[in-house]
PDB file of C-alpha atoms and ligand atoms in Angstrom:
ATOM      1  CA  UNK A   1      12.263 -37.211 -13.485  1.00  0.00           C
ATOM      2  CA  UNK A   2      13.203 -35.027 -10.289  1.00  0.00           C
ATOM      3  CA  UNK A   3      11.054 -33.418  -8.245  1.00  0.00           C
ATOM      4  CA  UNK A   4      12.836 -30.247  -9.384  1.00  0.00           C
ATOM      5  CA  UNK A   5      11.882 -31.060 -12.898  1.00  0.00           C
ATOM      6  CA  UNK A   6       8.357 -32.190 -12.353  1.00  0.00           C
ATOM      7  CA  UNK A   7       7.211 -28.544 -11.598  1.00  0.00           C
ATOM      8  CA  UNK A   8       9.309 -26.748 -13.807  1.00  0.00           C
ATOM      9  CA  UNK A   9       6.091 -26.188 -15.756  1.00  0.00           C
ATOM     10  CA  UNK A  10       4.096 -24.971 -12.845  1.00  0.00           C
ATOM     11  CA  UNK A  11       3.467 -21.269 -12.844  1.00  0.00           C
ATOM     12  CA  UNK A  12       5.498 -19.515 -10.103  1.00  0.00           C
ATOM     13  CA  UNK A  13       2.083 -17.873  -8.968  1.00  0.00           C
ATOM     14  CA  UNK A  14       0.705 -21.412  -8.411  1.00  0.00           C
ATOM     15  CA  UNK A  15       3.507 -22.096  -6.271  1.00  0.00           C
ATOM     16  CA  UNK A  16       3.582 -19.116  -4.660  1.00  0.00           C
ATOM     17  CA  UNK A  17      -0.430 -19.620  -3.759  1.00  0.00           C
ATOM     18  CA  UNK A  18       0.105 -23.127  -2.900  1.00  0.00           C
ATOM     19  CA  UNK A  19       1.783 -21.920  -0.153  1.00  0.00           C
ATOM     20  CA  UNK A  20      -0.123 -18.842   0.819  1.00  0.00           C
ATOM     21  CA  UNK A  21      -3.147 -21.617   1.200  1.00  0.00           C
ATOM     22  CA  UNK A  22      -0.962 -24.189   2.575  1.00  0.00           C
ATOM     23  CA  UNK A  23      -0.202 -21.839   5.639  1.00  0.00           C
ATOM     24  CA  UNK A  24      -3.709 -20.272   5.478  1.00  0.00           C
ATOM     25  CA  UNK A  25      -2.885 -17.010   4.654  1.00  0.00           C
ATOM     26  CA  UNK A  26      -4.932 -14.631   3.227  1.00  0.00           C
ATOM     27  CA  UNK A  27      -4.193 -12.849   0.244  1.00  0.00           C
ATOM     28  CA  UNK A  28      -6.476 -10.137  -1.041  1.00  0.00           C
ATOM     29  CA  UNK A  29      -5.512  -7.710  -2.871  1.00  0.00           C
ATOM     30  CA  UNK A  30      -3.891  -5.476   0.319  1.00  0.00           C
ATOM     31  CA  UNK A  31      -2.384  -8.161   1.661  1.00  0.00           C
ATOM     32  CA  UNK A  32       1.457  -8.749   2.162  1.00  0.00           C
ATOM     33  CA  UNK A  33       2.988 -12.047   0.745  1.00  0.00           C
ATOM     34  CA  UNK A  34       6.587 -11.268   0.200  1.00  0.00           C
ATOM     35  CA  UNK A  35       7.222 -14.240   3.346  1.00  0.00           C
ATOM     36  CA  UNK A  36       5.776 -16.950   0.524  1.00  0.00           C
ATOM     37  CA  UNK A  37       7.825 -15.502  -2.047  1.00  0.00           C
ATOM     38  CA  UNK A  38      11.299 -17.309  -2.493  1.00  0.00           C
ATOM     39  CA  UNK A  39      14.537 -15.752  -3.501  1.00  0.00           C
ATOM     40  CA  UNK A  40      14.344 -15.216  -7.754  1.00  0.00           C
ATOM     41  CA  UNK A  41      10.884 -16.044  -7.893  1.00  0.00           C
ATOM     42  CA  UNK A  42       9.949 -12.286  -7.988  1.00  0.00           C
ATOM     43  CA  UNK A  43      12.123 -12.078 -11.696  1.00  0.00           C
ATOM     44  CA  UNK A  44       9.746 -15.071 -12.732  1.00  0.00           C
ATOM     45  CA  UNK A  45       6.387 -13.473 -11.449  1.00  0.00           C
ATOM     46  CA  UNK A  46       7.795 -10.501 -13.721  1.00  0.00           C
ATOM     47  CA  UNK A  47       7.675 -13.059 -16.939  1.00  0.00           C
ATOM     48  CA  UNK A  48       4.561 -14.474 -16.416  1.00  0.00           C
ATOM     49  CA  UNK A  49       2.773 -11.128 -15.543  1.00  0.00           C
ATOM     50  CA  UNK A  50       3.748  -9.871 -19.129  1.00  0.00           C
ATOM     51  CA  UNK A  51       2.777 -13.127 -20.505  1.00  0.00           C
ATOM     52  CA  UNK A  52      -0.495 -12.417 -19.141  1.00  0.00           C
ATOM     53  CA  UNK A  53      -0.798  -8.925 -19.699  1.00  0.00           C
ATOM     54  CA  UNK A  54       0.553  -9.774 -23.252  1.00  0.00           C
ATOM     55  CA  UNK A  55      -2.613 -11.776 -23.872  1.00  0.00           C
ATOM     56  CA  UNK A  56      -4.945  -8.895 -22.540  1.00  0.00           C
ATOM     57  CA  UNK A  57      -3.278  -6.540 -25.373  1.00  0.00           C
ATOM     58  CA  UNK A  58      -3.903  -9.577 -27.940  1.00  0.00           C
ATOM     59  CA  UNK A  59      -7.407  -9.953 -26.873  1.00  0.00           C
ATOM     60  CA  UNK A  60      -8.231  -6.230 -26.996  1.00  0.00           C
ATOM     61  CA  UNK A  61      -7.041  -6.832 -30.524  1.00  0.00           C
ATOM     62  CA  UNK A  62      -4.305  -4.249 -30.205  1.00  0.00           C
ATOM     63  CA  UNK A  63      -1.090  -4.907 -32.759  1.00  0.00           C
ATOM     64  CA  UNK A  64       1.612  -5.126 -30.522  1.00  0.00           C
ATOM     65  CA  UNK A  65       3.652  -6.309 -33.622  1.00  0.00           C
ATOM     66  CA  UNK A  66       3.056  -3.469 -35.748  1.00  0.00           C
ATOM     67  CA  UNK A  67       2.591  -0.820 -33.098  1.00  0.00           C
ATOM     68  CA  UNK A  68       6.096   0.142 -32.025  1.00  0.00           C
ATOM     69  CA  UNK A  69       4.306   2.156 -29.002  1.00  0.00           C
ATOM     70  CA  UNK A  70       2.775  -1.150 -27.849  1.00  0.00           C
ATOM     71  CA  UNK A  71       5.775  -3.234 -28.705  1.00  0.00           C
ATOM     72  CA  UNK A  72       7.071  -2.923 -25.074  1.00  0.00           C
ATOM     73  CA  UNK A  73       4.156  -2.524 -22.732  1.00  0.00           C
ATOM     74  CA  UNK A  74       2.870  -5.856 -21.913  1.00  0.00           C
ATOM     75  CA  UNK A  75       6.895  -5.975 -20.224  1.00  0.00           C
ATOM     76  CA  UNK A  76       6.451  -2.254 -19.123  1.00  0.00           C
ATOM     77  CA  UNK A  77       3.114  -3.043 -17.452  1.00  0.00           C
ATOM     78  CA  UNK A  78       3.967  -5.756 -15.787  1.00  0.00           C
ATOM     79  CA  UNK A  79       7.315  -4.362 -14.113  1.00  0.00           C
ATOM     80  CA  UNK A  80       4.735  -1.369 -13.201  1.00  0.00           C
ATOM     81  CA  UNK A  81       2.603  -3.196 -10.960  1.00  0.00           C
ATOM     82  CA  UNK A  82       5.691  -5.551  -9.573  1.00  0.00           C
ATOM     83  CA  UNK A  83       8.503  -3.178  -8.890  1.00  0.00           C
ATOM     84  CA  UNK A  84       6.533   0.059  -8.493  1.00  0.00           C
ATOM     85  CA  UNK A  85       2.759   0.492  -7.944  1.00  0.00           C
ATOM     86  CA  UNK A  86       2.153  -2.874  -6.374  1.00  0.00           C
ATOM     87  CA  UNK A  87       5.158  -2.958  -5.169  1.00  0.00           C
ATOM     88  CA  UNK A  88       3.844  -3.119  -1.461  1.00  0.00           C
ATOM     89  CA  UNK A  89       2.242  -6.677  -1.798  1.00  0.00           C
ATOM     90  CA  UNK A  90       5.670  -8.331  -2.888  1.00  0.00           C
ATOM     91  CA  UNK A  91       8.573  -6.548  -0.726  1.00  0.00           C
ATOM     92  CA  UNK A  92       9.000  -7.067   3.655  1.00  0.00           C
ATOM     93  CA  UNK A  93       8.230  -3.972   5.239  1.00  0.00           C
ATOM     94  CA  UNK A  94      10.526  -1.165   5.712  1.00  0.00           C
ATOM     95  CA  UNK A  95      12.964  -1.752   8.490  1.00  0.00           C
ATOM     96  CA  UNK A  96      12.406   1.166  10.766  1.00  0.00           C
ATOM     97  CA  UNK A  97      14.905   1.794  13.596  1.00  0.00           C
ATOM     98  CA  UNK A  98      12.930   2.507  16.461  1.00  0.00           C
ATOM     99  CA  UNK A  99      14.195   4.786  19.559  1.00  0.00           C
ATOM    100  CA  UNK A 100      13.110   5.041  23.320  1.00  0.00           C
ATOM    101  CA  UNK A 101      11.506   8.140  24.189  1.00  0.00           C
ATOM    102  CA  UNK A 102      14.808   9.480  25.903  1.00  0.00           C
ATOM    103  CA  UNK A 103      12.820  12.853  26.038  1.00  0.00           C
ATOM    104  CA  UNK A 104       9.513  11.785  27.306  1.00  0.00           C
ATOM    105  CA  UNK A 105       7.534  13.572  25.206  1.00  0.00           C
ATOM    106  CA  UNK A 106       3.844  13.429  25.261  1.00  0.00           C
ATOM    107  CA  UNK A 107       3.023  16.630  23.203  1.00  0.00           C
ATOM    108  CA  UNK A 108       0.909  16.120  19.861  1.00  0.00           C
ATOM    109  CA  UNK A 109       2.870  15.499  16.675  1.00  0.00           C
ATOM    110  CA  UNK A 110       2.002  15.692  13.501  1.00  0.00           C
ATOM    111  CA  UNK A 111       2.961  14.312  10.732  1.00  0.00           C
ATOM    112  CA  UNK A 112       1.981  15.463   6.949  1.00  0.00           C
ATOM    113  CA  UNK A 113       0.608  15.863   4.411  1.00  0.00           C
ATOM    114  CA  UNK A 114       2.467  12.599   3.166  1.00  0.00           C
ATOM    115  CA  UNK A 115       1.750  12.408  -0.496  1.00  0.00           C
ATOM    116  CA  UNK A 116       0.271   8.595  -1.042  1.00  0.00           C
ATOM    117  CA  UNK A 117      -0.337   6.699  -4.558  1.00  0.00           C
ATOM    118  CA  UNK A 118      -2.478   3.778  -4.561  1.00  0.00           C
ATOM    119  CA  UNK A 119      -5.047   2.113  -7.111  1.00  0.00           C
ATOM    120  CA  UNK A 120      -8.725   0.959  -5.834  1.00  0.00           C
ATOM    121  CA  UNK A 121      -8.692  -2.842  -5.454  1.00  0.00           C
ATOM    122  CA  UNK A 122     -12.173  -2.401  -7.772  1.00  0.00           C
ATOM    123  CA  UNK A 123     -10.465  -1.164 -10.906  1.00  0.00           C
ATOM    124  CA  UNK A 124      -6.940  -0.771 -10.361  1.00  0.00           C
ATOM    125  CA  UNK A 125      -7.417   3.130 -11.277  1.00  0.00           C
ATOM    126  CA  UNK A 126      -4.920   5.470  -9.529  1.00  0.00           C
ATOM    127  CA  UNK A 127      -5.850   6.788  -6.320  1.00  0.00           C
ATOM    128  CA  UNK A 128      -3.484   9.500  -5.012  1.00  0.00           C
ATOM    129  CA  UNK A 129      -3.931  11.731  -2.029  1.00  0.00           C
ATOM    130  CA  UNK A 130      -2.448  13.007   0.703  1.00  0.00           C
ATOM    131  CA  UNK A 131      -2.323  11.751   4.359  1.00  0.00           C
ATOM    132  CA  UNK A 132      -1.612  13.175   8.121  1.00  0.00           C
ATOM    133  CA  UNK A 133      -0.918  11.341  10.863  1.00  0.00           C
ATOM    134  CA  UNK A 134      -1.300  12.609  14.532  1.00  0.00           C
ATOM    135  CA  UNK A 135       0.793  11.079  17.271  1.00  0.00           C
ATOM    136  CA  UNK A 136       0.222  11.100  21.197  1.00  0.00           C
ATOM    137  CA  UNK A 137       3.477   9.431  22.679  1.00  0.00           C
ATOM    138  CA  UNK A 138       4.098   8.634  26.301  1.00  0.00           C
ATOM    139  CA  UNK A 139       7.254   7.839  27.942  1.00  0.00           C
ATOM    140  CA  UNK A 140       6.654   4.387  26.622  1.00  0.00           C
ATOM    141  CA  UNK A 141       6.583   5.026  22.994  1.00  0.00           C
ATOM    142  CA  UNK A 142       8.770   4.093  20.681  1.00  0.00           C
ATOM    143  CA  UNK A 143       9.892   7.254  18.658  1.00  0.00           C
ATOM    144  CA  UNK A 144      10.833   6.836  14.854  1.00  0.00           C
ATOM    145  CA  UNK A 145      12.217   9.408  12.366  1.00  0.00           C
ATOM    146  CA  UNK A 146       9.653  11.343  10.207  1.00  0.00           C
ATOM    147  CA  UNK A 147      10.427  10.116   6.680  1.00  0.00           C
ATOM    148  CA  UNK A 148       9.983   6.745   8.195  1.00  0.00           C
ATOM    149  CA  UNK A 149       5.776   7.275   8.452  1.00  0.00           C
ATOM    150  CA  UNK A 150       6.656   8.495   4.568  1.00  0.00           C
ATOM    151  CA  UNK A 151       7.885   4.669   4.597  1.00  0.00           C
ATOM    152  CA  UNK A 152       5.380   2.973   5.940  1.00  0.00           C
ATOM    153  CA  UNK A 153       2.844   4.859   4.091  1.00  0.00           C
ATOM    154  CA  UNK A 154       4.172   3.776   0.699  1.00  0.00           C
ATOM    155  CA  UNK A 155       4.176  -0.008   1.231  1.00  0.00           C
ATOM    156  CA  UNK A 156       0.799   0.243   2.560  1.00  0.00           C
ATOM    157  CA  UNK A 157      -0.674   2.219  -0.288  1.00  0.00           C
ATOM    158  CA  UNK A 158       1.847   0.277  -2.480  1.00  0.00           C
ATOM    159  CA  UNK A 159      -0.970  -2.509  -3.155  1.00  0.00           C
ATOM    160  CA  UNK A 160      -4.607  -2.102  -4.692  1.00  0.00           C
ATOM    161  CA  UNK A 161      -6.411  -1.301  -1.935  1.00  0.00           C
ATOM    162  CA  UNK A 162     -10.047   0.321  -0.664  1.00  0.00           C
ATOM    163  CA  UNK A 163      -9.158   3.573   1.116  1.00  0.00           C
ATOM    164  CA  UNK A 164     -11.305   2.446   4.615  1.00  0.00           C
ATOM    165  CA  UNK A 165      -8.977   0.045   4.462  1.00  0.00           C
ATOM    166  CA  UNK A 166      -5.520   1.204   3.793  1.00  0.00           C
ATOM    167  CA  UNK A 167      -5.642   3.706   6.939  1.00  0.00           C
ATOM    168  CA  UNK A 168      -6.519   1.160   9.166  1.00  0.00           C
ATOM    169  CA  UNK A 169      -3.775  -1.179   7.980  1.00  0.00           C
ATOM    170  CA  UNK A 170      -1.590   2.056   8.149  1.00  0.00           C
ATOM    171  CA  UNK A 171      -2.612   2.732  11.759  1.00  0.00           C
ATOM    172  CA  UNK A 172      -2.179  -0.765  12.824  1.00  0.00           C
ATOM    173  CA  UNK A 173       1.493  -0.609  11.498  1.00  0.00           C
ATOM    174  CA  UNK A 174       2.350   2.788  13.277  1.00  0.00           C
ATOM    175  CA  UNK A 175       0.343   1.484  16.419  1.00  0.00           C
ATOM    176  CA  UNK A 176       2.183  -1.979  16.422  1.00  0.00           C
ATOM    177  CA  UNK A 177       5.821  -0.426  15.926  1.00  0.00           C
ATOM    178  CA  UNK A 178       5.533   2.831  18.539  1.00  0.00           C
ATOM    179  CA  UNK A 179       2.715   1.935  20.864  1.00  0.00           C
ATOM    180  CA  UNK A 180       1.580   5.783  21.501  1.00  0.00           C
ATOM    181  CA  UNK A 181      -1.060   6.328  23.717  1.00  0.00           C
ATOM    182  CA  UNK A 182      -3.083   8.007  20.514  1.00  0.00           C
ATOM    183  CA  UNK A 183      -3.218   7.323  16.898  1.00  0.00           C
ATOM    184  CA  UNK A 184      -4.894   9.419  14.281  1.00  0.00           C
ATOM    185  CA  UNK A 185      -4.702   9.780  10.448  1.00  0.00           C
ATOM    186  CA  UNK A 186      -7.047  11.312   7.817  1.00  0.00           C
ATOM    187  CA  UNK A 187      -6.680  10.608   4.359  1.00  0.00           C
ATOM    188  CA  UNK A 188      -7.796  12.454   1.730  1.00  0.00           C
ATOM    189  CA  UNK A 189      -7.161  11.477  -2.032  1.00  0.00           C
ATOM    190  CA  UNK A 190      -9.051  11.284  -4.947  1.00  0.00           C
ATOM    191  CA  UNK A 191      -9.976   8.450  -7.165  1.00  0.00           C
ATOM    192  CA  UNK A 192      -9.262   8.517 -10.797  1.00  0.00           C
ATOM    193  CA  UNK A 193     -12.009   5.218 -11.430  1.00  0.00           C
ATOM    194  CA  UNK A 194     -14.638   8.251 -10.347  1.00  0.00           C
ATOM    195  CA  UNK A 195     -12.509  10.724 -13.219  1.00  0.00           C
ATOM    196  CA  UNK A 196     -11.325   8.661 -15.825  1.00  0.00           C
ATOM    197  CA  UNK A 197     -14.790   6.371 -15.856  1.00  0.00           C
ATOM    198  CA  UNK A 198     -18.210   6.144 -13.975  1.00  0.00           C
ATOM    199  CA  UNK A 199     -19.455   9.225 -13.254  1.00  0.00           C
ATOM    200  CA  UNK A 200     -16.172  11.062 -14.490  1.00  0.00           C
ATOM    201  CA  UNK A 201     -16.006  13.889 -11.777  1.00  0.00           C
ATOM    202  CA  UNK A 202     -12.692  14.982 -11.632  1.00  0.00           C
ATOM    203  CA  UNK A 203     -12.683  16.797  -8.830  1.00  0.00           C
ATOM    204  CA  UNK A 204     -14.659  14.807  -6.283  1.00  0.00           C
ATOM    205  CA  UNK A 205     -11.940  13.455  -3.266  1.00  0.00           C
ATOM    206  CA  UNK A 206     -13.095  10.811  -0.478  1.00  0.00           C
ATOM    207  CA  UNK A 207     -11.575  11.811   3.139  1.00  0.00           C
ATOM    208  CA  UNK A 208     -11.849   9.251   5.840  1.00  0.00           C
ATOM    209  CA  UNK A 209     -10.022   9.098   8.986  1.00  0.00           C
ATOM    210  CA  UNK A 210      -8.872   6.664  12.154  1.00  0.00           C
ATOM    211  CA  UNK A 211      -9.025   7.677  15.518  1.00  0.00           C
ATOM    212  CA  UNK A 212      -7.382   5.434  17.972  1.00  0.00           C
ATOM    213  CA  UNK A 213      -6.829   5.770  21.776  1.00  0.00           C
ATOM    214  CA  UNK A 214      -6.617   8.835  23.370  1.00  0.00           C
ATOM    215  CA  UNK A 215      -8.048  10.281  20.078  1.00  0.00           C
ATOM    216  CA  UNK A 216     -11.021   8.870  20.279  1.00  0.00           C
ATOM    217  CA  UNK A 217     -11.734   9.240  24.006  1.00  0.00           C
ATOM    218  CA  UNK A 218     -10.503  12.709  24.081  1.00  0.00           C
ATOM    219  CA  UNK A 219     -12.353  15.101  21.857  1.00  0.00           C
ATOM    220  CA  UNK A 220     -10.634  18.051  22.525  1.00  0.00           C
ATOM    221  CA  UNK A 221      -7.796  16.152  21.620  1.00  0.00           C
ATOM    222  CA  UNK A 222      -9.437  15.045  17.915  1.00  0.00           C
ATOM    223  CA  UNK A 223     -10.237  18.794  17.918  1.00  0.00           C
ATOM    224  CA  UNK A 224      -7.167  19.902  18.016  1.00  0.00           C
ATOM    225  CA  UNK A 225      -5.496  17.712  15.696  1.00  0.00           C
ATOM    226  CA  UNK A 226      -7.902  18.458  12.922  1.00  0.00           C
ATOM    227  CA  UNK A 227      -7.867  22.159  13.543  1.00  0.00           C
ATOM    228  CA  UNK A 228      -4.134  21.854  12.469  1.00  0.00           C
ATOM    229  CA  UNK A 229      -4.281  20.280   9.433  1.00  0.00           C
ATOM    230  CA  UNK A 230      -4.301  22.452   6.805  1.00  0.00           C
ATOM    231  CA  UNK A 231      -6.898  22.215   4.234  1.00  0.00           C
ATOM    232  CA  UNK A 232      -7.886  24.079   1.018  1.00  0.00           C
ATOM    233  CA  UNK A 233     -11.172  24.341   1.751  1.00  0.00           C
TER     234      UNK A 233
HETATM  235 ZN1  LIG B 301     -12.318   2.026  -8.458  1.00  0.00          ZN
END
């Protein structure tokens, strides 16, 4: 028997963790591992996620069988958290073109409200918000189009994730691809594990923020940035 044959039993997410612990890489739930992922082995992740998910629907005794609105959703779930929700964990980032600052701008910018889905890493529940980002280039700063924050966003938030979290991943990203002199981004979004279970209050949103360089040494700055966003309330 080949080598190729010997594993052909071996769970693709065995192999693809093998790996991931092979080159020490973390992977929580936020984390990025479309570099351990090998071309096609996404399709077979796909097949053994609706396995899985298959057996969750058998063992909360639902009658998949029977039920012709069941019939498809172990396949529909799993293609859900793959290809769309969780999408983020699985696929490189977005390539972003970046620019010099031909202009030399160094006037706040900012960007939002970007609308952001995510699910909390505790119970996979939706968590959907909006976000605004605040940018202080300098002459060094690499400039990028506006959807392209929309971009980044959405493969951030595109894995289960604790909202502390996600904007500082976010702001690392922005910070690492346009070096500005000051970062900034508030998030506000509310959680549907604190609606749909828990203490189910609906209308109950967390807002955290990230202040980063000249943000958080400048409070006039940080004062002005909020004072633009515009908030309900
Ligand atoms: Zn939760």
């Amino acid at each position: 028997m080949n080598p190729i044959d010997a594993d052909e039993g071996t769970p693709v997410s065995i192999k693809i963790r093998e790996r991931l612990l092979a080159a020490r890489k973390r992977f929580n739930a936020n984390d990025n591992i479309a570099e351990f992922i090998q071309p096609g082995e996404l399709e077979k992740l796909l097949d053994e996620v609706e396995d899985k998910m298959q057996g969750v629907l058998n063992s909360l005794v639902i009658d998949t069988e029977r039920d012709h609105n069941t019939g498809n959703t172990a396949r529909r779930v799993a293609k859900m958290y793959l290809n769309e929700v969780f999408r983020g964990r699985y696929v490189n980032a977005p390539t972003i073109t970046e620019f010099p600052n031909a202009e030399h701008l160094n006037e706040l910018m900012i960007v939002g409200p970007i609308t952001v889905r995510s699910a909390c890493s505790h119970h996979l529940c939706p968590v959907i918000g909006q976000i605004w980002i605040g940018v202080l280039p300098n002459e060094h700063t690499n400039v990028i189009g506006l959807s392209k924050y929309a971009r980044l966003a959405e493969w951030v938030m595109g894995r289960p994730q604790i909202q502390e979290e996600a904007v500082v991943q976010l702001a690392d990203l922005i910070q690492q691809k346009t070096q500005p002199d000051g970062l900034a981004i508030v998030m506000e979004a509310t959680h549907f594990c604190m609606g749909w279970r828990g203490v189910k209050d609906v209308e109950s949103k967390m807002i955290n923020s990230v202040m980063r360089g000249s943000f958080l040494k400048d409070s006039n700055l940080r004062r002005e940035f909020l004072s633009l966003l515009p908030r309900k309330s």
